[in-house]
CSV table of C-alpha atoms in Angstrom, one decimal:
chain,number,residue,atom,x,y,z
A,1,UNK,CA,36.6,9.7,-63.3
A,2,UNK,CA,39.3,6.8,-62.7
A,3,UNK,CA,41.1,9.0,-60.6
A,4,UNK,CA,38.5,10.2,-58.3
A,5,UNK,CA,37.7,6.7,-58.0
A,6,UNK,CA,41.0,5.5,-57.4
A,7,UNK,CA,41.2,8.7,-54.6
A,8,UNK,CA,37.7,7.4,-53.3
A,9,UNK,CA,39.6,3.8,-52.7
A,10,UNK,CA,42.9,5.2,-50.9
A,11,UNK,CA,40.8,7.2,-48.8
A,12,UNK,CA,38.9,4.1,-47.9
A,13,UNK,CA,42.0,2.2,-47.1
A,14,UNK,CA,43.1,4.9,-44.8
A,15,UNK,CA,39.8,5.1,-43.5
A,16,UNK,CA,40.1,1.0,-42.7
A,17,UNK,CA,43.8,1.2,-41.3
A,18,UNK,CA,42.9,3.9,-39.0
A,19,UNK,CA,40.2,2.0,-37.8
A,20,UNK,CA,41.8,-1.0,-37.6
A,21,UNK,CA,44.1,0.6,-34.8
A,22,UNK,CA,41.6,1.7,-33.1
A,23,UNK,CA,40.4,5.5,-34.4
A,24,UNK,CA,36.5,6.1,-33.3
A,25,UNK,CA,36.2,8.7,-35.9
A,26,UNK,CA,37.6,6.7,-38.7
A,27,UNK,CA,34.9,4.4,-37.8
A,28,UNK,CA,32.1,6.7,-38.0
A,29,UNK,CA,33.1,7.8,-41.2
A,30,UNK,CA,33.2,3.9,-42.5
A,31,UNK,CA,29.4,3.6,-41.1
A,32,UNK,CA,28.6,7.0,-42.5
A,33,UNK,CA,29.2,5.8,-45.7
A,34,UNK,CA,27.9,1.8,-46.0
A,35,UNK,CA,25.1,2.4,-43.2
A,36,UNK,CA,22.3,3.0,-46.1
A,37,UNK,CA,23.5,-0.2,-47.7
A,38,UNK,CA,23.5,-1.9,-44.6
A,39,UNK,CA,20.2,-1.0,-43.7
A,40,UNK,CA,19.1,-2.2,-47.1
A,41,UNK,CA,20.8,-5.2,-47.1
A,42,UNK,CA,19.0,-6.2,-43.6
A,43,UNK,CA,15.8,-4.9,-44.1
A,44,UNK,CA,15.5,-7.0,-46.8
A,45,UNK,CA,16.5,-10.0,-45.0
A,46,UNK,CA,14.4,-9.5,-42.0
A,47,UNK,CA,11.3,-7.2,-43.6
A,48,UNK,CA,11.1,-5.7,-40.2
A,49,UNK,CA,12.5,-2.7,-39.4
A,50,UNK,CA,13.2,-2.6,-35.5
A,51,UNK,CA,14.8,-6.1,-36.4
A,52,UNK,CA,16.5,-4.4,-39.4
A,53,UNK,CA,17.7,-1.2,-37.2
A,54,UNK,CA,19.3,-4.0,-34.8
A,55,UNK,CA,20.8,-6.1,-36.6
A,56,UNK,CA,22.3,-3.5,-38.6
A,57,UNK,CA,23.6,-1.9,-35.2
A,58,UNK,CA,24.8,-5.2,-34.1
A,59,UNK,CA,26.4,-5.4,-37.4
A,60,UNK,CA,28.5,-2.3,-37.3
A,61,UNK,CA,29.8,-3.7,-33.7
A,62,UNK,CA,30.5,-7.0,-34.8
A,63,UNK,CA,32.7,-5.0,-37.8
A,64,UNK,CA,34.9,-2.3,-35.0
A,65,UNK,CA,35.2,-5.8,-33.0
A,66,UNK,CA,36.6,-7.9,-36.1
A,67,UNK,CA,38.3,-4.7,-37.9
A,68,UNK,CA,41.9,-5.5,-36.6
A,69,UNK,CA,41.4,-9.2,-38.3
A,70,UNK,CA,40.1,-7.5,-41.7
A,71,UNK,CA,42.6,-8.4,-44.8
A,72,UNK,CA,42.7,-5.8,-47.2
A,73,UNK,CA,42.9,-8.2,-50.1
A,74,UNK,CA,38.9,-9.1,-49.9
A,75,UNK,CA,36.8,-6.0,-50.7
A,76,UNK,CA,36.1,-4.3,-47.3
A,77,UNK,CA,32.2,-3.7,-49.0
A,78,UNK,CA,31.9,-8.0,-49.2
A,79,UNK,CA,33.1,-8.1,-45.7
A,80,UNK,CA,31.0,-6.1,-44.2
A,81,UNK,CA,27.7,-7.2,-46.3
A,82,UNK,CA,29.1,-10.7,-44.8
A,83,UNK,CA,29.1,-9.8,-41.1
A,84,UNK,CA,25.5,-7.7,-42.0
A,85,UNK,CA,23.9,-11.0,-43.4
A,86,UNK,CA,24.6,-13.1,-40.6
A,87,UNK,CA,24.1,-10.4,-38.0
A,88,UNK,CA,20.3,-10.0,-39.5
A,89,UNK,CA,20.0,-14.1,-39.7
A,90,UNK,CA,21.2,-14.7,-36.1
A,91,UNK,CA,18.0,-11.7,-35.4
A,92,UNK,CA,15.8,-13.4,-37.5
A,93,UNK,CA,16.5,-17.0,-35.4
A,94,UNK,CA,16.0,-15.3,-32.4
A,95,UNK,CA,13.1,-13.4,-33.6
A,96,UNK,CA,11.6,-15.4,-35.7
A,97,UNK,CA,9.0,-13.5,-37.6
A,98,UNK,CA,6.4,-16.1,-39.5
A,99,UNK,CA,5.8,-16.3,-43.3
A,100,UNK,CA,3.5,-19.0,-44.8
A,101,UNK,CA,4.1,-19.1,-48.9
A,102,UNK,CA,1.0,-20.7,-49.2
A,103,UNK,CA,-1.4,-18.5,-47.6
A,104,UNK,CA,1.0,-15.7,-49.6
A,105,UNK,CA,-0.1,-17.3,-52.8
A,106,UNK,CA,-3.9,-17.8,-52.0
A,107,UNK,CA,-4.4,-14.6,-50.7
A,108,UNK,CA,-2.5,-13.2,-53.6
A,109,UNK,CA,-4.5,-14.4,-56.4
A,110,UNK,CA,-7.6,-13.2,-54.2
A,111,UNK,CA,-6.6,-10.2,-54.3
A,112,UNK,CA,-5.4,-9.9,-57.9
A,113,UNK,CA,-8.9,-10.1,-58.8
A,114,UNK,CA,-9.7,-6.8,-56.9
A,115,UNK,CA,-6.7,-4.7,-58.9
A,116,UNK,CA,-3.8,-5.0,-55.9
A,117,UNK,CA,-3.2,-1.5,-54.2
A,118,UNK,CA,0.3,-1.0,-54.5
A,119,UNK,CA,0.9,-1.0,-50.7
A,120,UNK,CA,-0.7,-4.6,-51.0
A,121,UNK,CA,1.1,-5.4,-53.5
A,122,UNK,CA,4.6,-4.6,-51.9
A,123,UNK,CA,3.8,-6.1,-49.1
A,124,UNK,CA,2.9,-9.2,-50.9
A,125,UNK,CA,6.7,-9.0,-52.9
A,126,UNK,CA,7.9,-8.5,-49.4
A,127,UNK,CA,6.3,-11.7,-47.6
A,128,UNK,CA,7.2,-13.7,-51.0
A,129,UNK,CA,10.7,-12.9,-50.8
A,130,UNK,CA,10.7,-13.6,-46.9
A,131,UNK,CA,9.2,-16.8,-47.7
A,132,UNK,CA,12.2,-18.0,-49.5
A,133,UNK,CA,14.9,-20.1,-47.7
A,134,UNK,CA,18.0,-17.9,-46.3
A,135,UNK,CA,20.2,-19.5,-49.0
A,136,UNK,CA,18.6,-17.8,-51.6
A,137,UNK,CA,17.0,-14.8,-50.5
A,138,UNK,CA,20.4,-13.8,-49.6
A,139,UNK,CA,21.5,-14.3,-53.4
A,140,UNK,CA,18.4,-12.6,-54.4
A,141,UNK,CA,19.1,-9.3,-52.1
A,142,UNK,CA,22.9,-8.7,-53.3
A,143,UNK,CA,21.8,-9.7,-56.9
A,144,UNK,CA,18.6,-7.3,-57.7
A,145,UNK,CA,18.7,-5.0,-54.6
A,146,UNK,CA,22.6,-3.9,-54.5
A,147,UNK,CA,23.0,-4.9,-58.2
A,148,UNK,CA,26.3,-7.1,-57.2
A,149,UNK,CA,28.0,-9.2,-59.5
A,150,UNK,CA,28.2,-13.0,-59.4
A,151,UNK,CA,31.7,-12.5,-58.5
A,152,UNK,CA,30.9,-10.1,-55.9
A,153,UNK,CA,28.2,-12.8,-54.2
A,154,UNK,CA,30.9,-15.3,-54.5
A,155,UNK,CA,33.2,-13.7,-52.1
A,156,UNK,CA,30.7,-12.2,-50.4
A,157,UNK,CA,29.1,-15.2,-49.1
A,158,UNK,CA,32.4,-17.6,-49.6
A,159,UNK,CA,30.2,-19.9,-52.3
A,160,UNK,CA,31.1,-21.0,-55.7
A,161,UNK,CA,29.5,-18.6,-58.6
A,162,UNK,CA,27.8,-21.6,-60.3
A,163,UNK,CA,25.8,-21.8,-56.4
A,164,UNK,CA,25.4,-18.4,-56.9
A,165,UNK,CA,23.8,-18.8,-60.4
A,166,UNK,CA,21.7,-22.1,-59.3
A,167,UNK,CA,20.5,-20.2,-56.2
A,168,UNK,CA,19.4,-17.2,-57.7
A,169,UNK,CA,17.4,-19.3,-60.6
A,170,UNK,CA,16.0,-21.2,-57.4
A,171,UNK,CA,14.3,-17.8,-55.8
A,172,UNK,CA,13.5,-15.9,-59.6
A,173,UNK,CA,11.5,-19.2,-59.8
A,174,UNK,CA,10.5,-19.7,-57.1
A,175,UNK,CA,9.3,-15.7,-56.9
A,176,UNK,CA,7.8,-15.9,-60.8
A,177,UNK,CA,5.3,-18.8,-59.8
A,178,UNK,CA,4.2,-17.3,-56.3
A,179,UNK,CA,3.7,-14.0,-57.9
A,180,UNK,CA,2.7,-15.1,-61.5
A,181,UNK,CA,-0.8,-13.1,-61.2
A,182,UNK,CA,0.6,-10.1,-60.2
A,183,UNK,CA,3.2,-10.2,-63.0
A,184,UNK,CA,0.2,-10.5,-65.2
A,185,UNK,CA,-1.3,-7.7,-63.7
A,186,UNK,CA,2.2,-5.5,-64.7
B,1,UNK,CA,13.4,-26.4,-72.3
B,2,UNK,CA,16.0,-27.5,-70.3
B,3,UNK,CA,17.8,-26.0,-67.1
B,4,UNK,CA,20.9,-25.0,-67.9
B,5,UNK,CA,19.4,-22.6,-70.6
B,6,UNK,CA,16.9,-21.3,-67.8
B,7,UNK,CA,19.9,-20.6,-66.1
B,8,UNK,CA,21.6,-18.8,-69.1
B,9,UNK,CA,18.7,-16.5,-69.3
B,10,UNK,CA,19.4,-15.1,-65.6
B,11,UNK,CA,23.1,-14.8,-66.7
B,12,UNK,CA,21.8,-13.1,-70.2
B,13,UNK,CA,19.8,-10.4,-68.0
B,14,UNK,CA,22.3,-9.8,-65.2
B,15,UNK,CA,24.9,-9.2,-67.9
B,16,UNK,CA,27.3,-12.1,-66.7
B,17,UNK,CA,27.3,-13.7,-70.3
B,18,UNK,CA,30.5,-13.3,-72.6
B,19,UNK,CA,30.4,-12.1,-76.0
B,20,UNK,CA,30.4,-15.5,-77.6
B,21,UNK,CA,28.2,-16.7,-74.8
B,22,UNK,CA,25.2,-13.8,-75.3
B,23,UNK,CA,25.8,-14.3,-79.5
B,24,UNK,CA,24.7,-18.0,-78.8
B,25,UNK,CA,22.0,-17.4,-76.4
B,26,UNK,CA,20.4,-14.7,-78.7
B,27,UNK,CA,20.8,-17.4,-82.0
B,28,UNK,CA,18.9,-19.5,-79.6
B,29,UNK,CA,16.2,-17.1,-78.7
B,30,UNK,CA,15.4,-16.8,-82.5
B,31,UNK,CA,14.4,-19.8,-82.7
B,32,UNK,CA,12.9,-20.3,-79.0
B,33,UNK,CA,9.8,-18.6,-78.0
B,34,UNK,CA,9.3,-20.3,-74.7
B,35,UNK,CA,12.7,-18.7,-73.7
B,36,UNK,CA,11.3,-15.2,-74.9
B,37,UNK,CA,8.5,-15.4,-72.8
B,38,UNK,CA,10.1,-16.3,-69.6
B,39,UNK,CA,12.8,-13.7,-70.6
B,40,UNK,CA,9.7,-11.3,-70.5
B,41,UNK,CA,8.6,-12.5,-67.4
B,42,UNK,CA,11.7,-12.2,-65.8
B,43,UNK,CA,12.1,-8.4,-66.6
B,44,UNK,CA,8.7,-8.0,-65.5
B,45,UNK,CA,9.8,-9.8,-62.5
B,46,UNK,CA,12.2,-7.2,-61.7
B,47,UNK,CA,10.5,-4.4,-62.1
B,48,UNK,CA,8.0,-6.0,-59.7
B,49,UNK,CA,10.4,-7.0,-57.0
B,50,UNK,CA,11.2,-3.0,-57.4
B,51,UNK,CA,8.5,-2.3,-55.3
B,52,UNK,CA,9.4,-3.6,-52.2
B,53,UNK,CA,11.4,-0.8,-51.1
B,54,UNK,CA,12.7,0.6,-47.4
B,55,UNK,CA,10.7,2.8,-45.1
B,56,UNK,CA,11.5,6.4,-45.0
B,57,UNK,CA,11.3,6.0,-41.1
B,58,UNK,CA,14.5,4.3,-40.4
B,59,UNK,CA,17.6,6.5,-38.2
B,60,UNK,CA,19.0,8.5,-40.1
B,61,UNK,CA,22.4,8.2,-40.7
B,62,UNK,CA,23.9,10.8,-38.1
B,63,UNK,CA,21.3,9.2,-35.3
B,64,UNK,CA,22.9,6.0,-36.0
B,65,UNK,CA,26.3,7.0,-35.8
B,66,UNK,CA,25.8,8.6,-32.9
B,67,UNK,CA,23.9,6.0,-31.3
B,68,UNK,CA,26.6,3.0,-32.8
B,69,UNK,CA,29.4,5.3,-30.9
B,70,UNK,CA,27.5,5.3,-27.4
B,71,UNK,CA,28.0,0.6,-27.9
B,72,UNK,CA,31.1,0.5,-29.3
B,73,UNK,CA,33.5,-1.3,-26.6
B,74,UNK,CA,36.0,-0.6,-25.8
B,75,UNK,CA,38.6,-3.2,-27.3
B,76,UNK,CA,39.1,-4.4,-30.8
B,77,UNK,CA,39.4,-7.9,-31.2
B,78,UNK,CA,42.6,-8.9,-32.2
B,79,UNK,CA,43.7,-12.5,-33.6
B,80,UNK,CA,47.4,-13.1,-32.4
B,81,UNK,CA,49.1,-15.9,-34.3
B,82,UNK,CA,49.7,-19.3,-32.8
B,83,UNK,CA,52.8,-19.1,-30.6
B,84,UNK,CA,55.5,-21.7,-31.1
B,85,UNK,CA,55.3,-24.3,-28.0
B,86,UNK,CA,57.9,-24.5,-25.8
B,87,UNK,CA,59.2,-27.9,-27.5
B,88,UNK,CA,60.4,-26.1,-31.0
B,89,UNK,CA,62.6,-23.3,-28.7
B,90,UNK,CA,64.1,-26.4,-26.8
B,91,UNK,CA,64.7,-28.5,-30.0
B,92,UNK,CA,66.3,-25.5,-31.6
B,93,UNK,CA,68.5,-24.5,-28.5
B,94,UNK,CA,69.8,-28.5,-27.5
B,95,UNK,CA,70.4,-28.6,-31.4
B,96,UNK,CA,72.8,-25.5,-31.8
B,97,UNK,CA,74.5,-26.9,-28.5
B,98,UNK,CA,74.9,-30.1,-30.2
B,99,UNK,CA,76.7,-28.9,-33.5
B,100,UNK,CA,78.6,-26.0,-31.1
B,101,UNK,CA,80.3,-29.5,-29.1
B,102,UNK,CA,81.1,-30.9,-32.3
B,103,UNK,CA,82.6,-28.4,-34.1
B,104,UNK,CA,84.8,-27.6,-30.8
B,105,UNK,CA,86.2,-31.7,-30.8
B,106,UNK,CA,86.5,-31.5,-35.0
B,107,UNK,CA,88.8,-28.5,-34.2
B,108,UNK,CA,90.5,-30.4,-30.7
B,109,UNK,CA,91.4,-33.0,-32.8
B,110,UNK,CA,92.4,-31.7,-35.4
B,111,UNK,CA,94.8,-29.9,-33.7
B,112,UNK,CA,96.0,-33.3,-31.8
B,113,UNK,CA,96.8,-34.6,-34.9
B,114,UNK,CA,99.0,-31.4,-35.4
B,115,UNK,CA,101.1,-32.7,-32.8
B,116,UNK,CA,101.8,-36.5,-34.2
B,117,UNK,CA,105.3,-36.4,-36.1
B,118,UNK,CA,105.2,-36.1,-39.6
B,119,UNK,CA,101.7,-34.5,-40.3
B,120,UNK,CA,103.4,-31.3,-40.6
B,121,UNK,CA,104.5,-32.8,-43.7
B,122,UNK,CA,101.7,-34.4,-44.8
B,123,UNK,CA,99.4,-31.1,-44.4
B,124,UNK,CA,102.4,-29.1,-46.6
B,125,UNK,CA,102.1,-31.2,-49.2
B,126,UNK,CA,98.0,-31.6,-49.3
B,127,UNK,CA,98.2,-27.9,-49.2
B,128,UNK,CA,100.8,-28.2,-52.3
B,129,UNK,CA,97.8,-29.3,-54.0
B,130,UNK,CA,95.4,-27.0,-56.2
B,131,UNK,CA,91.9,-27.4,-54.7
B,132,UNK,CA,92.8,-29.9,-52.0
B,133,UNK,CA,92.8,-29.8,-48.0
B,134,UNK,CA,94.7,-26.2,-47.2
B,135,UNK,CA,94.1,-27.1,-43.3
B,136,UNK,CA,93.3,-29.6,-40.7
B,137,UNK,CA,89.3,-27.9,-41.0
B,138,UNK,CA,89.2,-27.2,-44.9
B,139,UNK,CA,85.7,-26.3,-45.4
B,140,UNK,CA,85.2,-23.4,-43.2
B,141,UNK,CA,88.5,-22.3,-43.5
B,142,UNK,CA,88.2,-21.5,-46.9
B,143,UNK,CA,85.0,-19.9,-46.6
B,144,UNK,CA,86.5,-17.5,-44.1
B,145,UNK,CA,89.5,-16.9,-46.3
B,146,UNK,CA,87.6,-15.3,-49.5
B,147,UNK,CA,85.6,-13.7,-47.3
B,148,UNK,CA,88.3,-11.8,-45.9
B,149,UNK,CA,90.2,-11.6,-49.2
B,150,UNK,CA,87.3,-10.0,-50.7
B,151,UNK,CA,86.8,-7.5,-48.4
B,152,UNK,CA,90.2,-6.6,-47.8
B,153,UNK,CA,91.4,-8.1,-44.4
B,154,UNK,CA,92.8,-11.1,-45.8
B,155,UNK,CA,95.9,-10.4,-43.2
B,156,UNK,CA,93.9,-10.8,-40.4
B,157,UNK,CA,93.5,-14.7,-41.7
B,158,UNK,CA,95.9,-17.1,-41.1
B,159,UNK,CA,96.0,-18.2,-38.1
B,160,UNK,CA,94.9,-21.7,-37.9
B,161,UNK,CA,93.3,-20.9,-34.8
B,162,UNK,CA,91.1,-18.5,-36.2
B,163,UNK,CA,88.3,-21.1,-37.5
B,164,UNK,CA,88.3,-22.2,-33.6
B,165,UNK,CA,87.4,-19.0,-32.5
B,166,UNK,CA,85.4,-17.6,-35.5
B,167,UNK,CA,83.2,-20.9,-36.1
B,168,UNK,CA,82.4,-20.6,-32.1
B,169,UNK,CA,82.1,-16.9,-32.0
B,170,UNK,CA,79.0,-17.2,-34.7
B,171,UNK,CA,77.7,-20.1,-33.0
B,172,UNK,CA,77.3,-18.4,-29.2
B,173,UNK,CA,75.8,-15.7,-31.5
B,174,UNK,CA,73.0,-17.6,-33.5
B,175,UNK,CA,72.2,-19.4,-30.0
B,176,UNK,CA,72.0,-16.5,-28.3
B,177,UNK,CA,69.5,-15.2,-31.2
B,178,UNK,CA,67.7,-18.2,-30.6
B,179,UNK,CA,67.4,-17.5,-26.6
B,180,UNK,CA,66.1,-13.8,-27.1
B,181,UNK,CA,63.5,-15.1,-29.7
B,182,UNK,CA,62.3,-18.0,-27.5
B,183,UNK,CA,62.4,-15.4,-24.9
B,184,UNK,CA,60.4,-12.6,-26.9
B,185,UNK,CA,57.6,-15.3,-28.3
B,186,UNK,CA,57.6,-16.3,-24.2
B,187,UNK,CA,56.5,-12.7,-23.5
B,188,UNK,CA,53.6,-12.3,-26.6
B,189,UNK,CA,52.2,-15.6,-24.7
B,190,UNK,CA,52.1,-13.5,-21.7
B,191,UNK,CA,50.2,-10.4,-23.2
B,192,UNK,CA,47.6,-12.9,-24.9
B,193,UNK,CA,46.9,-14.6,-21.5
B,194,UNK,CA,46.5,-11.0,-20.1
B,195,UNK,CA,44.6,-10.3,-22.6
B,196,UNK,CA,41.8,-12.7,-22.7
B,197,UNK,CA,42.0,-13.1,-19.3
B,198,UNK,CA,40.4,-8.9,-19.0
């Protein structure tokens, strides 16, 4: 198991190096293998998806373009969830897709009365989470979506793990009193 | 109940806590319902938030490689470190010339002072001494002298001239070392312009 995994790593390394100097199908491989994660990461941020499928493209270029600049002592997995969370935030500036918490929560506790379909319902996670400022939502994302560490979100987004903890309390709380019906309802 | 414990129970969930911390935390939850039930609502939380999930109608992986291939450009960015200014090369050059003049008058008159009557005599008897001045340029003299002792040529030394032409010989050399680096850090300053200039 260790060794597979430490095989999984050099192969990733040579992967990177490869890249770095310029190797197309090196690359390929790289998005081959984080694309689904990626995609996660942005859809998440943006909770569209042709804004999701375009950041996460321009995400992947902004990555070949920066490769050479890449230091293998930070994990190459933090980087590149770095460069996909600002890629999907410059999208969302540009795009700008409106959220309103507080028609979110009225319309949610209307609706709890009438037993939430689950499409509703996920839609209604979805708009709550959108409605919560950048800082936090990004926390939220790496912490219950790709199940980071608070180590991991530290490097990841260059902030102190006690930001990381404070931030995350902010948008579970935040989340728990916007949705409190619905977690009733569970 | 107070923040930092609201905060604890994120870290208790996520599994961030230490052993000592989480034996604390749970001797506080015996004795703390309020903490039990927000506990409970944050797992329910969780499982909540596990519904917002991604549509099955995004590329698919081999779409998006394909299609991230067609936009790649061309050129990598590349982040060339900050060339020295021309100012450092010309400190470094005058500065080598500098100590290059003075070791060539040390040795000029030094020798001079071979010539006045009666140093011979005076350097014979310095020399007479353990540890003392062996010549009219001691300290790199000597140096050269174990160095060729060690390695077996001590009979090329002895010449008192030899210091002269050794001490210059490794000075033309460093400042020559200095002219091809100055020259080489010239030509990366080239390629960058060239290159941000495309």
């Amino acid at each position: 198991m260790v060794v597979a995994s430490i095989q999984q790593i050099d192969m990733e390394t040579e992967l990177i190096s490869r890249a770095q100097n310029g190797d197309r199908d090196a690359f390929g491989d790289l998005v081959s293998k984080y694309h689904q994660a990626v995609i996660r990461v942005v859809y998440r941020m943006c909770g569209e998806m042709h804004i999701a499928e375009d950041a996460a493209q321009n995400a992947f270029i902004r990555a070949w373009q920066n490769l050479p600049n890449y230091q293998p002592s930070a994990s190459f997995r933090s980087w590149l969830y770095r460069i996909a969370i600002n890629a999907a935030l410059d999208m969302l500036r540009r795009e700008k897709p409106v959220v309103d918490i507080e028609n979110t929560v009225i319309s949610q506790s209307f609706k709890v009365e009438r037993h939430l379909m689950k499409e509703e319902q996920t839609q209604l996670v979805k708009r709550t989470i959108l409605s919560l400022p950048e800082t936090s939502r990004t926390v939220l994302i790496l912490r219950e979506y790709e199940e980071l560490s608070y180590k991991e979100i530290s490097e990841t987004l260059d902030i102190p793990v006690g930001t990381v903890m404070s931030r995350l309390n902010y948008a579970r709380k935040t989340l728990a009193n916007a949705l409190r019906p619905s977690l009733e309802d569970v | 109940m107070n923040q930092h414990i609201e905060t604890w129970i994120d870290a208790y969930l996520d599994g961030e806590l230490n052993e000592k911390q989480i034996a604390k935390f749970e001797k506080h939850l015996e004795t703390c319902p309020q903490c039990l039930e927000l506990i409970n609502e944050r797992e329910k939380l969780s499982g909540l938030l596990q519904t917002y999930q991604l549509p099955d109608t995004f590329k698919n992986t081999e779409q998006f490689i394909h299609d991230i291939n067609m936009l790649l450009p061309r050129e990598q960015t590349r982040v060339f470190k900050k060339p020295r200014t021309g100012g450092f090369w010309l400190i470094g050059s005058i500065g080598l010339l500098i100590l290059l003049t003075f070791t060539q008058v040390i040795n000029l008159i030094s020798n001079l002072l071979l010539l006045v009557p009666g140093v011979d005599t005076l350097v014979d008897q310095a020399a007479a001494l353990p540890g003392l001045i062996q010549t009219t340029v001691p300290w790199l003299q000597l140096f050269f002298e174990q160095w060729f002792t060690f390695s077996g040529w001590g009979f090329v030394y002895g010449s008192l001239t030899f210091t002269s032409i050794a001490l210059t010989g490794l000075l033309m050399l460093i400042y020559l070392s200095w002219l091809v680096l100055g020259w080489s850090n010239q030509l990366t300053q080239q390629k960058q312009q060239t290159f941000f200039n495309q």
